[in-house]
CSV table of C-alpha atoms and ligand atoms in Angstrom, one decimal:
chain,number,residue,atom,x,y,z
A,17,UNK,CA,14.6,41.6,-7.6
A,18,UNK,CA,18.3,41.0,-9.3
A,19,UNK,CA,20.5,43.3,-7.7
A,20,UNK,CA,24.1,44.5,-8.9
A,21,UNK,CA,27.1,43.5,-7.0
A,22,UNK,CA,30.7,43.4,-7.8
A,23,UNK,CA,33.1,41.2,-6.6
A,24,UNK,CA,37.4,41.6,-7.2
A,25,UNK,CA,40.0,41.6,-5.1
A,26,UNK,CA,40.1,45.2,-4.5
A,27,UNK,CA,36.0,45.4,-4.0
A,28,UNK,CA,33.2,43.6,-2.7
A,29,UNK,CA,29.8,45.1,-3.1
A,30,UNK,CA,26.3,44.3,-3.2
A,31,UNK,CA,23.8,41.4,-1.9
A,32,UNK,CA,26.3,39.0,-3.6
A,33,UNK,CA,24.8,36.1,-5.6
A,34,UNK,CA,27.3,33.1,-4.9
A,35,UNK,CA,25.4,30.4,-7.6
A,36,UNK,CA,26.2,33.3,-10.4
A,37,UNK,CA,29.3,34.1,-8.7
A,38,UNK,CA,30.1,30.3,-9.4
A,39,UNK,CA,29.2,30.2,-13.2
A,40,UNK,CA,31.5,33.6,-13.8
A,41,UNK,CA,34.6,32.4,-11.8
A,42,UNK,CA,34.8,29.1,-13.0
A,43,UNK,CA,35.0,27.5,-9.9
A,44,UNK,CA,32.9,24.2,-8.9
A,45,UNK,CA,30.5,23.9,-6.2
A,46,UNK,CA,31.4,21.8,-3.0
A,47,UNK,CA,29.2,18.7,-3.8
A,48,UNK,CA,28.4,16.1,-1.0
A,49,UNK,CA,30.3,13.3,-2.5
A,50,UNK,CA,33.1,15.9,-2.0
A,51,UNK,CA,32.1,16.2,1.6
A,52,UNK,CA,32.0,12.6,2.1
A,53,UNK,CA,35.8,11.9,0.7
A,54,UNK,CA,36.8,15.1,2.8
A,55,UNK,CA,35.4,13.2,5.7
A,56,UNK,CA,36.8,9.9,5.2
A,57,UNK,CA,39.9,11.5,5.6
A,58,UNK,CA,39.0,13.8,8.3
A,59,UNK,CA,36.9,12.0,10.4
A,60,UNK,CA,34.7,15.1,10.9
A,61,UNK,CA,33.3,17.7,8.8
A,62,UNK,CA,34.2,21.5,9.9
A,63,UNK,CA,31.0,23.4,10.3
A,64,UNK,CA,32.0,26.1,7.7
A,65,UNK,CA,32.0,23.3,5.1
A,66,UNK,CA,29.0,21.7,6.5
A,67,UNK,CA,27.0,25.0,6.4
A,68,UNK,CA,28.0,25.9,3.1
A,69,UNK,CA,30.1,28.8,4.0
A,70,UNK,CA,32.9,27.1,2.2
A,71,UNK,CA,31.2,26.5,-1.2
A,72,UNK,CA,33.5,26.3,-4.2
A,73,UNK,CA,36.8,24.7,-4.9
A,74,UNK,CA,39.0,24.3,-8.1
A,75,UNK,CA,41.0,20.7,-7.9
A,76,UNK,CA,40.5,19.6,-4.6
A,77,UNK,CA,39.8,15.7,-6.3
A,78,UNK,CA,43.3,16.2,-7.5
A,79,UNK,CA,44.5,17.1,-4.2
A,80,UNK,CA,42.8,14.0,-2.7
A,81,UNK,CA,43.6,12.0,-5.2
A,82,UNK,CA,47.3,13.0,-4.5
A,83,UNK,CA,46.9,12.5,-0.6
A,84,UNK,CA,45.8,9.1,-1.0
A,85,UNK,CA,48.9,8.5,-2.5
A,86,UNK,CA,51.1,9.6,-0.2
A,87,UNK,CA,52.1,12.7,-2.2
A,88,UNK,CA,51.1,15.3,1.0
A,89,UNK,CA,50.1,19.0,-0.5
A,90,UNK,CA,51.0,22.1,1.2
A,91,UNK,CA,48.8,24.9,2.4
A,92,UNK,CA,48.6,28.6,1.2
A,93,UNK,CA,47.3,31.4,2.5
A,94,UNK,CA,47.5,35.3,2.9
A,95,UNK,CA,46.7,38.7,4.2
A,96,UNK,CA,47.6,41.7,2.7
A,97,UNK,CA,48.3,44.1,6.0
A,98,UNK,CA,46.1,47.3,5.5
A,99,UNK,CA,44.5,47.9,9.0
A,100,UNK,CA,43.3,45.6,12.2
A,101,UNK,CA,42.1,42.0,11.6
A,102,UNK,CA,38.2,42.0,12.1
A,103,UNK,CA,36.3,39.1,12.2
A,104,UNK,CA,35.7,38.3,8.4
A,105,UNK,CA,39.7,38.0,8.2
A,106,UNK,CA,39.4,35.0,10.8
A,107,UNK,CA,36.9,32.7,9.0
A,108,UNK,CA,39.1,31.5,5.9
A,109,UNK,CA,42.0,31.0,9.1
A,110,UNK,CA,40.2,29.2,11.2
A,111,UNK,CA,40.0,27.1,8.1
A,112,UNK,CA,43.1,26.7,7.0
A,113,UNK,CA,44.2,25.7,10.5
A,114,UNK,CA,41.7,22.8,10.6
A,115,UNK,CA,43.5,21.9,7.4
A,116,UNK,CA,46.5,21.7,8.7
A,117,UNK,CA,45.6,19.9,11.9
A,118,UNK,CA,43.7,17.4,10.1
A,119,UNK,CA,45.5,16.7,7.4
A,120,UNK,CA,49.0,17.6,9.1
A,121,UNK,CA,50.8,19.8,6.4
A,122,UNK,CA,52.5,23.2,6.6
A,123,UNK,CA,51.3,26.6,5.9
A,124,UNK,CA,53.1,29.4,4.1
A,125,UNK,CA,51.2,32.5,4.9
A,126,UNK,CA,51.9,35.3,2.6
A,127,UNK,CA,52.1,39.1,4.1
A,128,UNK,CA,51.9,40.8,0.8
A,129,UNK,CA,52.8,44.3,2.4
A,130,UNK,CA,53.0,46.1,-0.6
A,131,UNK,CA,49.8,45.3,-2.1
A,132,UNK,CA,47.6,47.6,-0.2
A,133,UNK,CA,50.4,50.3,-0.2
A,134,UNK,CA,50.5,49.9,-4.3
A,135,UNK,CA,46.3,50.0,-4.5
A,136,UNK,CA,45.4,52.6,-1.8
A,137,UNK,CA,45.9,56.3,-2.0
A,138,UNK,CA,47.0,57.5,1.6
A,139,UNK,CA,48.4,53.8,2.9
A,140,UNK,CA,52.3,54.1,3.7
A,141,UNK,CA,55.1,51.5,4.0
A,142,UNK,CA,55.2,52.5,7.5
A,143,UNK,CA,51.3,52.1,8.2
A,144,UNK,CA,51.1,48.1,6.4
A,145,UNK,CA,54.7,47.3,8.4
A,146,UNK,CA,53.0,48.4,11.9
A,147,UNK,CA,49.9,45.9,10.6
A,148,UNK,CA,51.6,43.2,9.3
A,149,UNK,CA,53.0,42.6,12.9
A,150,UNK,CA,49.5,43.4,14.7
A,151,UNK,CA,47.9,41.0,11.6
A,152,UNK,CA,50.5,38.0,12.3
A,153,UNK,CA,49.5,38.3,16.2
A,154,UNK,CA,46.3,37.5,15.2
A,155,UNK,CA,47.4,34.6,13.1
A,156,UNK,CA,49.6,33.1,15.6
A,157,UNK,CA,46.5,33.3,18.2
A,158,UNK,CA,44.7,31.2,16.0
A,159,UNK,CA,47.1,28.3,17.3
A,160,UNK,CA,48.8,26.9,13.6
A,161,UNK,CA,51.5,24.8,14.6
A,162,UNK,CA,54.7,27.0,14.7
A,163,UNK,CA,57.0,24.0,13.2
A,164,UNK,CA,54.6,23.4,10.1
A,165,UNK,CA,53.9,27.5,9.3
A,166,UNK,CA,55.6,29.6,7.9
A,167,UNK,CA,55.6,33.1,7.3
A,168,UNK,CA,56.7,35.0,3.7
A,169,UNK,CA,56.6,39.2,3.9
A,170,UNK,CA,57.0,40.5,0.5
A,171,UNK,CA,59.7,43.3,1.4
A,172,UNK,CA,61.5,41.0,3.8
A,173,UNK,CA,61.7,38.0,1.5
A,174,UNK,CA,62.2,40.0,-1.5
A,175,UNK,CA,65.4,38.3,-2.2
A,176,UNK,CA,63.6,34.5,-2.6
A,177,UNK,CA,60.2,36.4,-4.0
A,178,UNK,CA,61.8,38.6,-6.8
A,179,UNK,CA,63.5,36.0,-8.7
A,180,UNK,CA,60.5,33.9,-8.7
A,181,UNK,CA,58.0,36.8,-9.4
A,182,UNK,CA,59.6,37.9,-12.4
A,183,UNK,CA,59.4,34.1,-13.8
A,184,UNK,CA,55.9,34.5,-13.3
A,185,UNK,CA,55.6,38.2,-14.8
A,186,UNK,CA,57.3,37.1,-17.9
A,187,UNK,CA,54.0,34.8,-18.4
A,188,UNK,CA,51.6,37.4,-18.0
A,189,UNK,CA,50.1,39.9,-20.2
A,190,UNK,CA,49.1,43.4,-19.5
A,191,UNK,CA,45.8,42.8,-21.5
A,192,UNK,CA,45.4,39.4,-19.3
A,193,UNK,CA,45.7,41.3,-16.0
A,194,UNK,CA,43.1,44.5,-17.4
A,195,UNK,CA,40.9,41.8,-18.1
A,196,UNK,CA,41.2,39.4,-15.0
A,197,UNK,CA,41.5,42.8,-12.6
A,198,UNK,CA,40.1,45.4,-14.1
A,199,UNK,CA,43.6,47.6,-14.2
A,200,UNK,CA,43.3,49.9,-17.3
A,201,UNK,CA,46.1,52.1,-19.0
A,202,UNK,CA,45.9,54.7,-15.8
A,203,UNK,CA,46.8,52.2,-13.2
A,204,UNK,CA,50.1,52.4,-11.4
A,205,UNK,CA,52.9,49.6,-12.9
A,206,UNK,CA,52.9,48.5,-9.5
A,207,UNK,CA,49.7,47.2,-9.4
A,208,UNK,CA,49.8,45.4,-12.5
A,209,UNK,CA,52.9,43.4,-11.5
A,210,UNK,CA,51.3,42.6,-8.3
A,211,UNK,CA,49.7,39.3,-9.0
A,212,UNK,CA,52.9,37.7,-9.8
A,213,UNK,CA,54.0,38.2,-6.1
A,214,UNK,CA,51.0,36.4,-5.1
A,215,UNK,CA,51.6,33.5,-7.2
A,216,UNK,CA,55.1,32.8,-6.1
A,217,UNK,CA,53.8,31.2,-2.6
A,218,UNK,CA,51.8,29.0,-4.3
A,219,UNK,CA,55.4,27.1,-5.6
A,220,UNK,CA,58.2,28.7,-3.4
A,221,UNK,CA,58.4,25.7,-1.3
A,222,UNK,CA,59.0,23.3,-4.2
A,223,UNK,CA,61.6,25.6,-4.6
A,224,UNK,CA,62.8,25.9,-1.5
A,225,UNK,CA,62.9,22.2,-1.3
A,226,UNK,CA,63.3,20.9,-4.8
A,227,UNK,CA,60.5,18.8,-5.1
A,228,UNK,CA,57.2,19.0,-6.9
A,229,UNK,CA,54.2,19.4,-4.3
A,230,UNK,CA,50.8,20.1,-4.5
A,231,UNK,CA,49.5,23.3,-3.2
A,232,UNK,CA,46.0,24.3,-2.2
A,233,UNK,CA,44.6,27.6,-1.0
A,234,UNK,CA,41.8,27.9,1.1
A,235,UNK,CA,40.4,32.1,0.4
A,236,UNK,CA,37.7,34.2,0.4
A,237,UNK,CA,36.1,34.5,-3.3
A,238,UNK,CA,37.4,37.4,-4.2
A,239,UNK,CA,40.9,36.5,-4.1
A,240,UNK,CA,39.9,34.1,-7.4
A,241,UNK,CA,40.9,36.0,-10.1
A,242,UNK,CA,44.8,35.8,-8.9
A,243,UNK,CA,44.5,32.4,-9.1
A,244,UNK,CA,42.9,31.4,-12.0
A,245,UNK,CA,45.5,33.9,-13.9
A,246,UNK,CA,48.3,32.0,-12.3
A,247,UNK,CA,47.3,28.3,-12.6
A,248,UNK,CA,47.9,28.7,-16.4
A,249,UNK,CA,51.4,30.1,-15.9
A,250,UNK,CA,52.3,27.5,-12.8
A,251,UNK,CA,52.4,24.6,-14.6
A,252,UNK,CA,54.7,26.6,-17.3
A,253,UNK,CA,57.6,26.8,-14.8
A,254,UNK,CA,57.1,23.4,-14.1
A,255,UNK,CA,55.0,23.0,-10.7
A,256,UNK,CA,51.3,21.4,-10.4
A,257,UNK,CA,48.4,23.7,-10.8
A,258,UNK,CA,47.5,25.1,-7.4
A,259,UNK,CA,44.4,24.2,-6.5
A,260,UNK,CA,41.7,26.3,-4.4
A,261,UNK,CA,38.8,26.3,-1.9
A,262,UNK,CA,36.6,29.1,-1.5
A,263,UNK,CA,34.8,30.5,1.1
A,264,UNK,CA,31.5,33.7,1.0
A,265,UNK,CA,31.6,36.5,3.1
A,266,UNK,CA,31.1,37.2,6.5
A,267,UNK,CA,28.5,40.2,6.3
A,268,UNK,CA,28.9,43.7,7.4
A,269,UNK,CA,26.8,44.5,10.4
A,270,UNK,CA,24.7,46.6,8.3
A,271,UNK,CA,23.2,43.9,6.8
A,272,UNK,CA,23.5,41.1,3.6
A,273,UNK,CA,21.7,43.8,1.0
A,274,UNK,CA,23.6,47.1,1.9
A,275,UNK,CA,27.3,45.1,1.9
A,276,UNK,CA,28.5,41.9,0.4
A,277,UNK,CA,31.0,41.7,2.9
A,278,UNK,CA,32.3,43.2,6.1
A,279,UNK,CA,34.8,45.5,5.4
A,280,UNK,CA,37.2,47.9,7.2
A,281,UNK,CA,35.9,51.5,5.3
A,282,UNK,CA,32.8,51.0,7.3
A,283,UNK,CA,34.2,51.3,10.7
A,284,UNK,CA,31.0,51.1,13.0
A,285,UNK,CA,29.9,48.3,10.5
A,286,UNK,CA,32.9,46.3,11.6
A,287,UNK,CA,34.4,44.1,14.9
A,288,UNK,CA,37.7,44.2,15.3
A,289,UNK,CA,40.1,41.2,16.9
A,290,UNK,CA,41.3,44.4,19.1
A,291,UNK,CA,37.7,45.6,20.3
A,292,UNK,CA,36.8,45.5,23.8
A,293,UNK,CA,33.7,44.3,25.4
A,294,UNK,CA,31.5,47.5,25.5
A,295,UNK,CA,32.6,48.4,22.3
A,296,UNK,CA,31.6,45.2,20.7
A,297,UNK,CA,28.3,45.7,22.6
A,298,UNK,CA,27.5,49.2,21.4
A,299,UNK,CA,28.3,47.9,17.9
A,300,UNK,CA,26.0,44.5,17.5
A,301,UNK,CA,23.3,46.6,19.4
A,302,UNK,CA,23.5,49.7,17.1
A,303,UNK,CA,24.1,48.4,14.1
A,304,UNK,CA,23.3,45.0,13.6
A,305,UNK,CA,20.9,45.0,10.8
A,306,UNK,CA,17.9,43.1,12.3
A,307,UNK,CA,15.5,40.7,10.9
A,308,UNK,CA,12.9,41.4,13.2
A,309,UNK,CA,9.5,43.2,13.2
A,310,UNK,CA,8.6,46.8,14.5
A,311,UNK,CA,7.4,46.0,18.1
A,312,UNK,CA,7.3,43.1,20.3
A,313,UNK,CA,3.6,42.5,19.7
A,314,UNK,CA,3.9,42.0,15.6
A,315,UNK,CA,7.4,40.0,16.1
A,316,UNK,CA,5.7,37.5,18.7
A,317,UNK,CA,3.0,37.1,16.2
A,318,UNK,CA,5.0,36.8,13.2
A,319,UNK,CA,8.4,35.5,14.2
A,320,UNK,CA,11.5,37.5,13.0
A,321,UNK,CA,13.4,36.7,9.6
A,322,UNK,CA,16.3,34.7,10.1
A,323,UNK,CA,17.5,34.9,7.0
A,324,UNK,CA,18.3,38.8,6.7
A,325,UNK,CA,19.0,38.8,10.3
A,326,UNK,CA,22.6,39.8,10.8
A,327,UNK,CA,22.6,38.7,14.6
A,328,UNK,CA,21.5,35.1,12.8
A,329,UNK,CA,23.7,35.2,10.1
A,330,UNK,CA,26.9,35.9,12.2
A,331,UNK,CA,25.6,33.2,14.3
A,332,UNK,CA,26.1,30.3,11.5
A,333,UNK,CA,29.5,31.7,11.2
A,334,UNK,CA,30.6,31.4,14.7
A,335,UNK,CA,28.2,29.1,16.5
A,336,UNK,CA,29.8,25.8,15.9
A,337,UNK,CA,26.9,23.5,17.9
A,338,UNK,CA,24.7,23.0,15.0
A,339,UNK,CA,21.4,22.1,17.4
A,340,UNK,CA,22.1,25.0,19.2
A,341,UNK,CA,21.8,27.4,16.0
A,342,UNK,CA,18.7,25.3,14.9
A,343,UNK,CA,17.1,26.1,18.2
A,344,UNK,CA,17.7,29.7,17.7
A,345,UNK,CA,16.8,29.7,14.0
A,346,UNK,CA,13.2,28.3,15.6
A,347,UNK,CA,13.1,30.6,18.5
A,348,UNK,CA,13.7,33.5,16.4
A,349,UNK,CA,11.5,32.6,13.5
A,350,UNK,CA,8.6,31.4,15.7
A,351,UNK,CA,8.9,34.8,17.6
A,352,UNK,CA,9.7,33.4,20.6
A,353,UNK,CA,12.8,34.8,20.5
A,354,UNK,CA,12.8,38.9,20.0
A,355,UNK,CA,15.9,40.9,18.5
A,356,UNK,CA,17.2,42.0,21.6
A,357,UNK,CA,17.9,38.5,22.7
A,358,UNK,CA,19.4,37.4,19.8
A,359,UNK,CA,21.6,40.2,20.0
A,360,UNK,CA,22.2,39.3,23.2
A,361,UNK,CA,23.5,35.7,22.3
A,362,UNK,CA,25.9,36.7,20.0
A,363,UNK,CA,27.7,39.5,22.0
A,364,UNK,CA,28.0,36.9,24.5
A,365,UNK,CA,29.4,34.4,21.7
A,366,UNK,CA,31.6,36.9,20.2
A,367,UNK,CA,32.7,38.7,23.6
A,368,UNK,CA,33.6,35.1,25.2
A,369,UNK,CA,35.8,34.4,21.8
A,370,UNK,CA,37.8,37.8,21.8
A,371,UNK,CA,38.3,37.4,25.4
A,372,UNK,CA,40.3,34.3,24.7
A,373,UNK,CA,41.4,35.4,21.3
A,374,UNK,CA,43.0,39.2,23.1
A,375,UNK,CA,45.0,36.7,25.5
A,376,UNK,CA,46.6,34.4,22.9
A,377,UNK,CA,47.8,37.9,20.7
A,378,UNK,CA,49.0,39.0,24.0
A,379,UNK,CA,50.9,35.6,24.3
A,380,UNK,CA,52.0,35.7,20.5
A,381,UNK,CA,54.3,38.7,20.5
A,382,UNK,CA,56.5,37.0,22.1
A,383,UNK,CA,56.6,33.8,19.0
A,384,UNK,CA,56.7,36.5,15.8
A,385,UNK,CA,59.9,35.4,15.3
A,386,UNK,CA,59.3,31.7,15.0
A,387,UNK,CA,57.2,31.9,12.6
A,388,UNK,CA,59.0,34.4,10.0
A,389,UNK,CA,60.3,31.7,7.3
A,390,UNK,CA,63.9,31.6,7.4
A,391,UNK,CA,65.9,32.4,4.6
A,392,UNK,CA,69.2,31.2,5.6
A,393,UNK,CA,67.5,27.6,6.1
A,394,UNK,CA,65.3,27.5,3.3
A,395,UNK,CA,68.0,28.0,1.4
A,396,UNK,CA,69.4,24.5,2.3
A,397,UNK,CA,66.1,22.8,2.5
B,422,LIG,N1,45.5,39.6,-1.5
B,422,LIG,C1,45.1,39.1,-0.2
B,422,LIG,C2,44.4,40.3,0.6
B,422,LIG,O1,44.1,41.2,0.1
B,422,LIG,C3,46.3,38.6,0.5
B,422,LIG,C4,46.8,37.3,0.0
B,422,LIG,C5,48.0,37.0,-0.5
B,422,LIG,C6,46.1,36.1,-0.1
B,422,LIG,N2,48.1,35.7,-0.8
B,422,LIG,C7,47.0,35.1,-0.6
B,422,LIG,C8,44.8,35.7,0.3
B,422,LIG,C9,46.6,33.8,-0.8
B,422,LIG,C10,44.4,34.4,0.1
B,422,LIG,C11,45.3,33.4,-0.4
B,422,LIG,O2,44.3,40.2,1.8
């Protein structure tokens, strides 16, 4: 049965389809000749690309193809700061910061604090300031290397952002962005400027530095459509095409078919970096959608269902031993392994991470600074 979902960058919904999601986009799938010239340079495949969880890329033979001749591409990413990080935020990170370890290149992180202030009703200046510093805790925990990352906040870097935004602007249509976003005649002029602040990372450091570099942006799917409006006005202003690699969701707690991805309106449905222990507990017990069957008797006859299994499915995103997940996979599946233990495995997994993760925010606030590009410098870079 074909469901509906909708994917932009202002809504995820529905038991997403990524092989459709793929055709509409435009993007390509990750192929394993891909893989393998990813792994000759890295030496080791990350398990989000191995599992699939990273799928689809635009360019990324360019950007090898580039690499292997000494021309070294720069990272970009973002978060736009409208509330605590929960764990969906983290998977694209974690990501980018293999990236940058393996293939040792910087990182400017983007903080568009006026995005979610321009698209949300009841968000203030005051309330995306206040979580732009708790997001880049979170960021800086993840352990980039300060020297190599660099962070741009719209209203603080207005000044270097502006004059390159409007360049972009000037390239863009209002019927291009009602028909890449959705924005109609009613939406706020804001909002339909927006997406040439987010393409101005994507070449701000060849302007910083006056050279032509290659840029790719590791993101979640959604975030697609701002790219593929600004890789035809890029090039325009005289910069390389950025290219792209693209990761699915991590689910909601209440499971694949009610929510394409985990997101922050459904509080319960949701970990956050923040949670403690008992509250990350009561959350994976109450609401983890489970795969399993209605008592212990049918489930140890039948085996559960892996695949619609939230417990499981969180599992493959954070459970990097890949025999371990297998054996669970079996356990669960044969029925030797009931819901409540399953559930049990990931609180401890997810618990053990936070635990770690709460300590390194704790450690960060004292680095914000170091990572807030500098405009004096950049100027001279
Ligand atoms: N729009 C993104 C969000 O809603 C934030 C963002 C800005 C971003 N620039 C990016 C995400 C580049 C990925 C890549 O969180």
């Amino acid at each position: 049965m074909a469901k509906e979902f909708i994917v932009t960058p202002w809504e995820v919904k529905g038991n997403i389809d990524y092989d459709k999601l793929i055709h509409e986009f435009g993007v390509s799938k990750i192929d394993s000749a891909l893989l393998d010239r990813i792994k000759s340079h890295t030496g080791e495949l990350h398990y989000l690309l191995r599992r699939g969880i990273f799928f689809a890329h635009r360019d990324m033979k360019f950007i090898l193809d580039e690499y292997e001749l000494g021309n070294k591409f720069f990272l970009y990413t973002g978060r736009s700061p409208s509330g605590h990080t929960h764990l969906g935020h983290l998977i694209p990170w974690m990501f980018t910061k293999w990236l940058q370890d393996k293939f040792d290149v910087e990182l400017y992180f983007q903080f568009p604090d006026e995005e979610k202030f321009l698209f949300k009703q009841d968000l203030t200046l005051e309330d995306t300031k206040k979580y732009t510093y708790e997001n880049m805790l979170d960021i800086i925990a993840l352990g980039f290397n300060p020297k190599k990352t660099f962070f741009i906040v719209d209203t603080i870097h207005a000044d270097l952002m502006y004059r390159e935004a409007i360049k972009v602007s000037k390239k863009i249509t209002f019927s291009t962005v009602k028909a890449a976003f959705g924005l109609n005649n009613e939406s706020n002029i804001g909002s339909i400027f927006y997406t040439s602040m987010q393409a101005v990372p994507a070449f701000l450091p060849c302007v910083l530095k006056n050279k032509k570099m290659p840029c790719l942006i590791p993101h979640a799917i959604d975030q697609d459509p701002h790219f593929r409006v600004s890789r035809d006005v890029i090039p325009k202003l005289g910069y390389y095409k950025p290219a792209s690699i693209q990761c699915r969701f991590l689910p909601g707690l209440g499971g694949i078919a009610m929510d394409g991805k985990m997101s922050s309106s459904v509080e319960d449905a949701t970990i956050y970096t923040t949670d403690d222990e008992v509250t990350v507990k009561k959350k994976i017990n109450k609401y983890a959608f489970s795969g399993g069957k209605d008592t212990v008797e049918e489930h140890r006859k039948h085996g559960g269902n892996p695949d619609i299994d939230v417990a499981y499915q969180w599992l493959v995103f954070f459970e990097e031993d890949d025999e371990v997940l297998k054996q669970i996979h079996d356990d669960y599946k044969s029925g030797k392994m009931l819901s409540g233990e399953i559930k049990a495995i990931l609180i401890e997994k997810i618990n053990s991470f936070l635990k770690v993760h709460q300590k390194k925010r704790e450690v960060a606030k004292k680095h914000v600074d170091e990572f807030i590009l500098k405009k004096h410098s950049a100027h001279h870079l």
